[in-house]
Amino acid sequence: MDSMASASPGGGPPGSPRGGSDPAAPERRTTPYQRSMPEQRLAERKGTLRKELLAARARQSVAERRAAGRALRDSVLGLPETGMAGAIAAYISVGTEPETTALVFALWKRGSYVLLPILQEDFDLDWASYEGPDSLEPGPFGLLQPTEPQRGPGAISSADLVIVPALAADRAGNRLGRGGGCYDRALARVGPSVPTVALLYDNELLDDVPVGPLDQRIRAVVRPSRGITRLPTRGISEAP
């Protein structure tokens, strides 16, 4: 998954969408011969930025990732949107993504209906409910996926809050995933009024990320030391 996601998070074809070794996934399953020159340049810019971000993540220790996960958990649990949400789409982290296992468990324990993604052969995401740690099993690319009945790719549209993985985002709400497009397809099914939140490390909210016509925006990011940063259509407001 783009992105499910560490769950954090962008899914992709061969090479792993968020696999444990953190390889960058190829862009949209196209070849250089199928791309126009602007598309090739965009793919190159994204690929270069992904490598830099993944290298920075790899330099963090396990203890640092876990500490970041605890801070993100506490921030997400404190959001008004979380308290009001009956159904929440989330993800189980892999590799060097910020840890989300404790967050998913806490959401479930407080009574939220938690949906987790299941990566399909076409690299779309299906969804199934999380029913505790014993309801997970190994999936492709090192992912942990729910064992409950699949509810279809459209199930994400029933979520009141959507938490997604990302490698970075910018202050216009553009999100950079792993390159496979899993989460862009999923986010396209989410209504415009539903909060969509990406979990990042502190240095991953950038002034600008490369963006293409199929890339879906998010409405907020959460970072370990800064909490939530909301990304409205115009301007930006940041929690103190």
PDB file of C-alpha atoms in Angstrom:
ATOM      1  CA  MET A   1       0.000   0.000   0.000  1.00  0.00           C
ATOM      2  CA  ASP A   2       0.932   3.533  -0.510  1.00  0.00           C
ATOM      3  CA  SER A   3       1.105   4.196   2.509  1.00  0.00           C
ATOM      4  CA  MET A   4      -0.964   0.025   4.489  1.00  0.00           C
ATOM      5  CA  ALA A   5       0.246   1.965   5.685  1.00  0.00           C
ATOM      6  CA  SER A   6       4.039   0.310   8.410  1.00  0.00           C
ATOM      7  CA  ALA A   7       0.337   1.396   6.797  1.00  0.00           C
ATOM      8  CA  SER A   8       2.280   4.184   6.264  1.00  0.00           C
ATOM      9  CA  PRO A   9       0.859   3.868   3.793  1.00  0.00           C
ATOM     10  CA  GLY A  10       1.821   4.773  -0.759  1.00  0.00           C
ATOM     11  CA  GLY A  11       1.034   1.464  -2.325  1.00  0.00           C
ATOM     12  CA  GLY A  12       2.667   0.275  -5.443  1.00  0.00           C
ATOM     13  CA  PRO A  13       3.379  -2.485  -7.855  1.00  0.00           C
ATOM     14  CA  PRO A  14       6.417  -4.769  -7.957  1.00  0.00           C
ATOM     15  CA  GLY A  15       9.099  -3.526  -5.652  1.00  0.00           C
ATOM     16  CA  SER A  16       6.692  -3.168  -2.745  1.00  0.00           C
ATOM     17  CA  PRO A  17       4.009  -0.768  -1.754  1.00  0.00           C
ATOM     18  CA  ARG A  18       5.234   0.036   1.747  1.00  0.00           C
ATOM     19  CA  GLY A  19       7.155  -3.203   2.156  1.00  0.00           C
ATOM     20  CA  GLY A  20       9.387  -3.782   5.139  1.00  0.00           C
ATOM     21  CA  SER A  21      12.623  -3.004   3.295  1.00  0.00           C
ATOM     22  CA  ASP A  22      11.172   0.299   2.074  1.00  0.00           C
ATOM     23  CA  PRO A  23      11.974   0.077  -1.657  1.00  0.00           C
ATOM     24  CA  ALA A  24      10.368   2.773  -3.761  1.00  0.00           C
ATOM     25  CA  ALA A  25       7.518   1.461  -5.878  1.00  0.00           C
ATOM     26  CA  PRO A  26       7.382   2.209  -9.596  1.00  0.00           C
ATOM     27  CA  GLU A  27       5.029   4.953 -10.662  1.00  0.00           C
ATOM     28  CA  ARG A  28       1.518   3.922 -11.760  1.00  0.00           C
ATOM     29  CA  ARG A  29       2.666   0.697 -13.494  1.00  0.00           C
ATOM     30  CA  THR A  30       3.695   2.508 -16.669  1.00  0.00           C
ATOM     31  CA  THR A  31       7.003   2.296 -18.513  1.00  0.00           C
ATOM     32  CA  PRO A  32       9.143   5.227 -19.700  1.00  0.00           C
ATOM     33  CA  TYR A  33       8.005   4.451 -23.244  1.00  0.00           C
ATOM     34  CA  GLN A  34       4.378   5.027 -22.241  1.00  0.00           C
ATOM     35  CA  ARG A  35       5.022   8.406 -20.619  1.00  0.00           C
ATOM     36  CA  SER A  36       5.183  11.840 -22.132  1.00  0.00           C
ATOM     37  CA  MET A  37       8.252  13.930 -21.370  1.00  0.00           C
ATOM     38  CA  PRO A  38       6.459  15.938 -18.626  1.00  0.00           C
ATOM     39  CA  GLU A  39       5.305  12.674 -17.057  1.00  0.00           C
ATOM     40  CA  GLN A  40       8.850  11.318 -17.109  1.00  0.00           C
ATOM     41  CA  ARG A  41      10.154  14.460 -15.443  1.00  0.00           C
ATOM     42  CA  LEU A  42       7.446  14.253 -12.793  1.00  0.00           C
ATOM     43  CA  ALA A  43       8.268  10.592 -12.126  1.00  0.00           C
ATOM     44  CA  GLU A  44      11.966  11.432 -11.831  1.00  0.00           C
ATOM     45  CA  ARG A  45      11.287  14.272  -9.378  1.00  0.00           C
ATOM     46  CA  LYS A  46       9.073  12.048  -7.271  1.00  0.00           C
ATOM     47  CA  GLY A  47      11.581   9.204  -7.372  1.00  0.00           C
ATOM     48  CA  THR A  48      14.442  11.427  -6.253  1.00  0.00           C
ATOM     49  CA  LEU A  49      12.422  12.856  -3.377  1.00  0.00           C
ATOM     50  CA  ARG A  50      11.262   9.396  -2.295  1.00  0.00           C
ATOM     51  CA  LYS A  51      14.846   8.165  -2.107  1.00  0.00           C
ATOM     52  CA  GLU A  52      15.848  11.134   0.050  1.00  0.00           C
ATOM     53  CA  LEU A  53      12.906  10.675   2.412  1.00  0.00           C
ATOM     54  CA  LEU A  54      13.382   6.914   2.720  1.00  0.00           C
ATOM     55  CA  ALA A  55      17.082   7.403   3.441  1.00  0.00           C
ATOM     56  CA  ALA A  56      16.245   9.877   6.212  1.00  0.00           C
ATOM     57  CA  ARG A  57      13.759   7.434   7.706  1.00  0.00           C
ATOM     58  CA  ALA A  58      16.312   4.626   7.566  1.00  0.00           C
ATOM     59  CA  ARG A  59      18.691   6.683   9.698  1.00  0.00           C
ATOM     60  CA  GLN A  60      16.205   6.739  12.575  1.00  0.00           C
ATOM     61  CA  SER A  61      16.492   4.161  15.320  1.00  0.00           C
ATOM     62  CA  VAL A  62      13.706   1.771  16.272  1.00  0.00           C
ATOM     63  CA  ALA A  63      13.359   3.683  19.550  1.00  0.00           C
ATOM     64  CA  GLU A  64      12.882   6.953  17.667  1.00  0.00           C
ATOM     65  CA  ARG A  65      10.208   5.436  15.437  1.00  0.00           C
ATOM     66  CA  ARG A  66       8.368   4.026  18.425  1.00  0.00           C
ATOM     67  CA  ALA A  67       8.517   7.350  20.262  1.00  0.00           C
ATOM     68  CA  ALA A  68       7.152   9.071  17.172  1.00  0.00           C
ATOM     69  CA  GLY A  69       4.356   6.506  17.014  1.00  0.00           C
ATOM     70  CA  ARG A  70       3.375   7.170  20.633  1.00  0.00           C
ATOM     71  CA  ALA A  71       3.248  10.916  20.038  1.00  0.00           C
ATOM     72  CA  LEU A  72       1.193  10.479  16.878  1.00  0.00           C
ATOM     73  CA  ARG A  73      -1.186   8.098  18.684  1.00  0.00           C
ATOM     74  CA  ASP A  74      -1.818  10.627  21.438  1.00  0.00           C
ATOM     75  CA  SER A  75      -2.359  13.464  18.955  1.00  0.00           C
ATOM     76  CA  VAL A  76      -4.803  11.468  16.823  1.00  0.00           C
ATOM     77  CA  LEU A  77      -6.742  10.240  19.855  1.00  0.00           C
ATOM     78  CA  GLY A  78      -7.092  13.851  20.992  1.00  0.00           C
ATOM     79  CA  LEU A  79      -8.569  15.130  17.735  1.00  0.00           C
ATOM     80  CA  PRO A  80     -12.247  16.179  17.846  1.00  0.00           C
ATOM     81  CA  GLU A  81     -12.728  14.342  14.544  1.00  0.00           C
ATOM     82  CA  THR A  82     -11.573  11.108  16.175  1.00  0.00           C
ATOM     83  CA  GLY A  83     -14.010  11.479  19.048  1.00  0.00           C
ATOM     84  CA  MET A  84     -16.914  12.062  16.676  1.00  0.00           C
ATOM     85  CA  ALA A  85     -16.043   9.311  14.189  1.00  0.00           C
ATOM     86  CA  GLY A  86     -18.012   6.091  14.344  1.00  0.00           C
ATOM     87  CA  ALA A  87     -15.987   4.409  11.589  1.00  0.00           C
ATOM     88  CA  ILE A  88     -12.290   5.083  10.989  1.00  0.00           C
ATOM     89  CA  ALA A  89     -10.130   3.842   8.115  1.00  0.00           C
ATOM     90  CA  ALA A  90      -6.537   3.373   9.261  1.00  0.00           C
ATOM     91  CA  TYR A  91      -3.514   1.177   8.506  1.00  0.00           C
ATOM     92  CA  ILE A  92      -0.869  -0.975  10.169  1.00  0.00           C
ATOM     93  CA  SER A  93       2.601   0.475   9.714  1.00  0.00           C
ATOM     94  CA  VAL A  94       5.519  -1.409   8.149  1.00  0.00           C
ATOM     95  CA  GLY A  95       9.238  -0.844   7.903  1.00  0.00           C
ATOM     96  CA  THR A  96      10.387   2.657   8.803  1.00  0.00           C
ATOM     97  CA  GLU A  97       6.928   4.195   8.812  1.00  0.00           C
ATOM     98  CA  PRO A  98       5.786   5.843  12.046  1.00  0.00           C
ATOM     99  CA  GLU A  99       4.437   3.094  14.303  1.00  0.00           C
ATOM    100  CA  THR A 100       0.620   2.792  14.157  1.00  0.00           C
ATOM    101  CA  THR A 101      -0.086  -0.567  15.832  1.00  0.00           C
ATOM    102  CA  ALA A 102      -0.827   1.040  19.205  1.00  0.00           C
ATOM    103  CA  LEU A 103      -2.995   3.710  17.570  1.00  0.00           C
ATOM    104  CA  VAL A 104      -5.142   1.159  15.739  1.00  0.00           C
ATOM    105  CA  PHE A 105      -5.545  -0.875  18.937  1.00  0.00           C
ATOM    106  CA  ALA A 106      -6.500   2.227  20.952  1.00  0.00           C
ATOM    107  CA  LEU A 107      -9.097   3.294  18.373  1.00  0.00           C
ATOM    108  CA  TRP A 108     -10.638  -0.175  18.492  1.00  0.00           C
ATOM    109  CA  LYS A 109     -10.602  -0.357  22.299  1.00  0.00           C
ATOM    110  CA  ARG A 110     -12.445   2.935  22.645  1.00  0.00           C
ATOM    111  CA  GLY A 111     -15.256   1.577  20.480  1.00  0.00           C
ATOM    112  CA  SER A 112     -14.520   2.866  16.984  1.00  0.00           C
ATOM    113  CA  TYR A 113     -15.259   0.626  14.028  1.00  0.00           C
ATOM    114  CA  VAL A 114     -11.811   0.389  12.453  1.00  0.00           C
ATOM    115  CA  LEU A 115     -11.319  -0.524   8.800  1.00  0.00           C
ATOM    116  CA  LEU A 116      -7.914  -1.698   7.581  1.00  0.00           C
ATOM    117  CA  PRO A 117      -6.800  -2.170   3.974  1.00  0.00           C
ATOM    118  CA  ILE A 118      -6.169  -5.393   2.112  1.00  0.00           C
ATOM    119  CA  LEU A 119      -3.910  -5.090  -0.911  1.00  0.00           C
ATOM    120  CA  GLN A 120      -5.429  -6.618  -4.053  1.00  0.00           C
ATOM    121  CA  GLU A 121      -3.664  -8.159  -7.041  1.00  0.00           C
ATOM    122  CA  ASP A 122      -4.424  -5.043  -9.108  1.00  0.00           C
ATOM    123  CA  PHE A 123      -2.940  -2.892  -6.320  1.00  0.00           C
ATOM    124  CA  ASP A 124      -6.288  -1.442  -5.366  1.00  0.00           C
ATOM    125  CA  LEU A 125      -7.299  -1.587  -1.693  1.00  0.00           C
ATOM    126  CA  ASP A 126     -10.131  -3.640  -0.268  1.00  0.00           C
ATOM    127  CA  TRP A 127     -11.143  -3.106   3.375  1.00  0.00           C
ATOM    128  CA  ALA A 128     -12.063  -5.275   6.354  1.00  0.00           C
ATOM    129  CA  SER A 129     -12.692  -4.627  10.029  1.00  0.00           C
ATOM    130  CA  TYR A 130     -10.034  -4.819  12.717  1.00  0.00           C
ATOM    131  CA  GLU A 131     -11.110  -7.032  15.607  1.00  0.00           C
ATOM    132  CA  GLY A 132      -7.994  -6.940  17.766  1.00  0.00           C
ATOM    133  CA  PRO A 133      -4.373  -8.051  17.305  1.00  0.00           C
ATOM    134  CA  ASP A 134      -5.371 -11.658  16.658  1.00  0.00           C
ATOM    135  CA  SER A 135      -7.421 -10.586  13.623  1.00  0.00           C
ATOM    136  CA  LEU A 136      -4.294  -9.794  11.573  1.00  0.00           C
ATOM    137  CA  GLU A 137      -2.261 -12.039   9.303  1.00  0.00           C
ATOM    138  CA  PRO A 138       0.799 -11.549   7.079  1.00  0.00           C
ATOM    139  CA  GLY A 139       0.070 -10.207   3.622  1.00  0.00           C
ATOM    140  CA  PRO A 140       2.174  -9.319   0.577  1.00  0.00           C
ATOM    141  CA  PHE A 141       5.257  -7.115   0.891  1.00  0.00           C
ATOM    142  CA  GLY A 142       5.501  -7.628   4.655  1.00  0.00           C
ATOM    143  CA  LEU A 143       2.111  -6.065   5.350  1.00  0.00           C
ATOM    144  CA  LEU A 144      -0.207  -7.122   8.165  1.00  0.00           C
ATOM    145  CA  GLN A 145      -3.808  -7.372   6.947  1.00  0.00           C
ATOM    146  CA  PRO A 146      -7.168  -8.106   8.589  1.00  0.00           C
ATOM    147  CA  THR A 147      -8.660 -11.591   8.383  1.00  0.00           C
ATOM    148  CA  GLU A 148     -12.289 -10.480   8.620  1.00  0.00           C
ATOM    149  CA  PRO A 149     -14.542 -10.643   5.509  1.00  0.00           C
ATOM    150  CA  GLN A 150     -13.643  -8.132   2.844  1.00  0.00           C
ATOM    151  CA  ARG A 151     -16.141  -5.324   2.344  1.00  0.00           C
ATOM    152  CA  GLY A 152     -15.037  -4.078  -1.062  1.00  0.00           C
ATOM    153  CA  PRO A 153     -12.922  -1.125  -2.216  1.00  0.00           C
ATOM    154  CA  GLY A 154     -15.861   1.225  -1.719  1.00  0.00           C
ATOM    155  CA  ALA A 155     -16.055   0.515   2.019  1.00  0.00           C
ATOM    156  CA  ILE A 156     -13.685   3.406   2.706  1.00  0.00           C
ATOM    157  CA  SER A 157     -16.492   5.761   1.679  1.00  0.00           C
ATOM    158  CA  SER A 158     -18.326   4.813   4.900  1.00  0.00           C
ATOM    159  CA  ALA A 159     -15.494   6.069   7.126  1.00  0.00           C
ATOM    160  CA  ASP A 160     -15.956   9.260   9.138  1.00  0.00           C
ATOM    161  CA  LEU A 161     -12.176   9.724   9.423  1.00  0.00           C
ATOM    162  CA  VAL A 162      -9.460   8.403   7.107  1.00  0.00           C
ATOM    163  CA  ILE A 163      -5.865   8.004   8.324  1.00  0.00           C
ATOM    164  CA  VAL A 164      -3.339   7.326   5.575  1.00  0.00           C
ATOM    165  CA  PRO A 165       0.409   6.755   5.252  1.00  0.00           C
ATOM    166  CA  ALA A 166       2.638   9.163   3.351  1.00  0.00           C
ATOM    167  CA  LEU A 167       6.290   9.859   2.767  1.00  0.00           C
ATOM    168  CA  ALA A 168       5.653  13.595   2.745  1.00  0.00           C
ATOM    169  CA  ALA A 169       3.029  16.244   2.168  1.00  0.00           C
ATOM    170  CA  ASP A 170       3.108  19.925   1.346  1.00  0.00           C
ATOM    171  CA  ARG A 171       1.232  22.933   2.649  1.00  0.00           C
ATOM    172  CA  ALA A 172      -1.301  22.772  -0.170  1.00  0.00           C
ATOM    173  CA  GLY A 173      -2.375  19.284   0.958  1.00  0.00           C
ATOM    174  CA  ASN A 174      -0.533  17.372  -1.762  1.00  0.00           C
ATOM    175  CA  ARG A 175       0.611  13.959  -0.583  1.00  0.00           C
ATOM    176  CA  LEU A 176       3.610  11.910  -1.722  1.00  0.00           C
ATOM    177  CA  GLY A 177       3.165   8.152  -1.401  1.00  0.00           C
ATOM    178  CA  ARG A 178       5.256   5.203  -2.577  1.00  0.00           C
ATOM    179  CA  GLY A 179       4.231   5.468  -6.229  1.00  0.00           C
ATOM    180  CA  GLY A 180       1.730   2.696  -6.867  1.00  0.00           C
ATOM    181  CA  GLY A 181      -1.412   4.791  -6.554  1.00  0.00           C
ATOM    182  CA  CYS A 182      -3.229   2.553  -4.036  1.00  0.00           C
ATOM    183  CA  TYR A 183      -4.153   5.391  -1.740  1.00  0.00           C
ATOM    184  CA  ASP A 184      -4.896   7.852  -4.512  1.00  0.00           C
ATOM    185  CA  ARG A 185      -7.549   5.444  -5.758  1.00  0.00           C
ATOM    186  CA  ALA A 186      -8.840   4.938  -2.219  1.00  0.00           C
ATOM    187  CA  LEU A 187      -8.933   8.654  -1.408  1.00  0.00           C
ATOM    188  CA  ALA A 188     -10.849   9.338  -4.617  1.00  0.00           C
ATOM    189  CA  ARG A 189     -13.715   7.354  -3.044  1.00  0.00           C
ATOM    190  CA  VAL A 190     -13.818   9.524   0.093  1.00  0.00           C
ATOM    191  CA  GLY A 191     -16.359  12.317   0.296  1.00  0.00           C
ATOM    192  CA  PRO A 192     -15.162  15.942   0.300  1.00  0.00           C
ATOM    193  CA  SER A 193     -16.314  16.578   3.880  1.00  0.00           C
ATOM    194  CA  VAL A 194     -14.496  13.571   5.408  1.00  0.00           C
ATOM    195  CA  PRO A 195     -11.233  14.408   7.231  1.00  0.00           C
ATOM    196  CA  THR A 196      -8.240  12.719   5.577  1.00  0.00           C
ATOM    197  CA  VAL A 197      -5.108  12.743   7.725  1.00  0.00           C
ATOM    198  CA  ALA A 198      -1.555  11.616   6.921  1.00  0.00           C
ATOM    199  CA  LEU A 199       0.926  10.582   9.619  1.00  0.00           C
ATOM    200  CA  LEU A 200       4.416  12.025   9.118  1.00  0.00           C
ATOM    201  CA  TYR A 201       7.698  12.544  10.899  1.00  0.00           C
ATOM    202  CA  ASP A 202       8.511  16.110  11.907  1.00  0.00           C
ATOM    203  CA  ASN A 203      10.605  17.007   8.838  1.00  0.00           C
ATOM    204  CA  GLU A 204       8.200  15.597   6.236  1.00  0.00           C
ATOM    205  CA  LEU A 205       5.810  18.532   5.831  1.00  0.00           C
ATOM    206  CA  LEU A 206       7.440  20.320   2.910  1.00  0.00           C
ATOM    207  CA  ASP A 207       6.816  23.572   1.090  1.00  0.00           C
ATOM    208  CA  ASP A 208       6.184  21.685  -2.133  1.00  0.00           C
ATOM    209  CA  VAL A 209       5.958  18.108  -3.372  1.00  0.00           C
ATOM    210  CA  PRO A 210       5.705  17.041  -7.032  1.00  0.00           C
ATOM    211  CA  VAL A 211       2.102  16.368  -7.941  1.00  0.00           C
ATOM    212  CA  GLY A 212       0.334  14.826 -10.929  1.00  0.00           C
ATOM    213  CA  PRO A 213      -3.278  14.846 -12.126  1.00  0.00           C
ATOM    214  CA  LEU A 214      -4.189  11.578 -10.363  1.00  0.00           C
ATOM    215  CA  ASP A 215      -2.754  12.550  -6.971  1.00  0.00           C
ATOM    216  CA  GLN A 216      -5.358  13.119  -4.249  1.00  0.00           C
ATOM    217  CA  ARG A 217      -5.032  15.794  -1.595  1.00  0.00           C
ATOM    218  CA  ILE A 218      -5.307  15.327   2.153  1.00  0.00           C
ATOM    219  CA  ARG A 219      -6.867  17.709   4.670  1.00  0.00           C
ATOM    220  CA  ALA A 220      -4.357  17.468   7.521  1.00  0.00           C
ATOM    221  CA  VAL A 221      -1.103  15.940   8.699  1.00  0.00           C
ATOM    222  CA  VAL A 222      -0.066  14.877  12.181  1.00  0.00           C
ATOM    223  CA  ARG A 223       3.576  15.067  13.258  1.00  0.00           C
ATOM    224  CA  PRO A 224       5.138  13.837  16.509  1.00  0.00           C
ATOM    225  CA  SER A 225       6.374  17.192  17.836  1.00  0.00           C
ATOM    226  CA  ARG A 226       3.841  19.514  16.222  1.00  0.00           C
ATOM    227  CA  GLY A 227       0.566  17.655  16.468  1.00  0.00           C
ATOM    228  CA  ILE A 228      -2.020  18.366  13.808  1.00  0.00           C
ATOM    229  CA  THR A 229      -1.508  20.774  10.953  1.00  0.00           C
ATOM    230  CA  ARG A 230      -4.683  21.408   9.024  1.00  0.00           C
ATOM    231  CA  LEU A 231      -4.390  21.931   5.292  1.00  0.00           C
ATOM    232  CA  PRO A 232      -7.425  23.823   4.030  1.00  0.00           C
ATOM    233  CA  THR A 233      -7.945  24.734   0.417  1.00  0.00           C
ATOM    234  CA  ARG A 234      -6.555  28.191   1.052  1.00  0.00           C
ATOM    235  CA  GLY A 235      -4.030  29.062   3.694  1.00  0.00           C
ATOM    236  CA  ILE A 236      -2.891  26.895   6.564  1.00  0.00           C
ATOM    237  CA  SER A 237      -3.606  26.759  10.264  1.00  0.00           C
ATOM    238  CA  GLU A 238      -1.327  25.006  12.692  1.00  0.00           C
ATOM    239  CA  ALA A 239      -1.974  23.859  16.219  1.00  0.00           C
ATOM    240  CA  PRO A 240       0.200  25.749  18.706  1.00  0.00           C
TER     241      PRO A 240
END
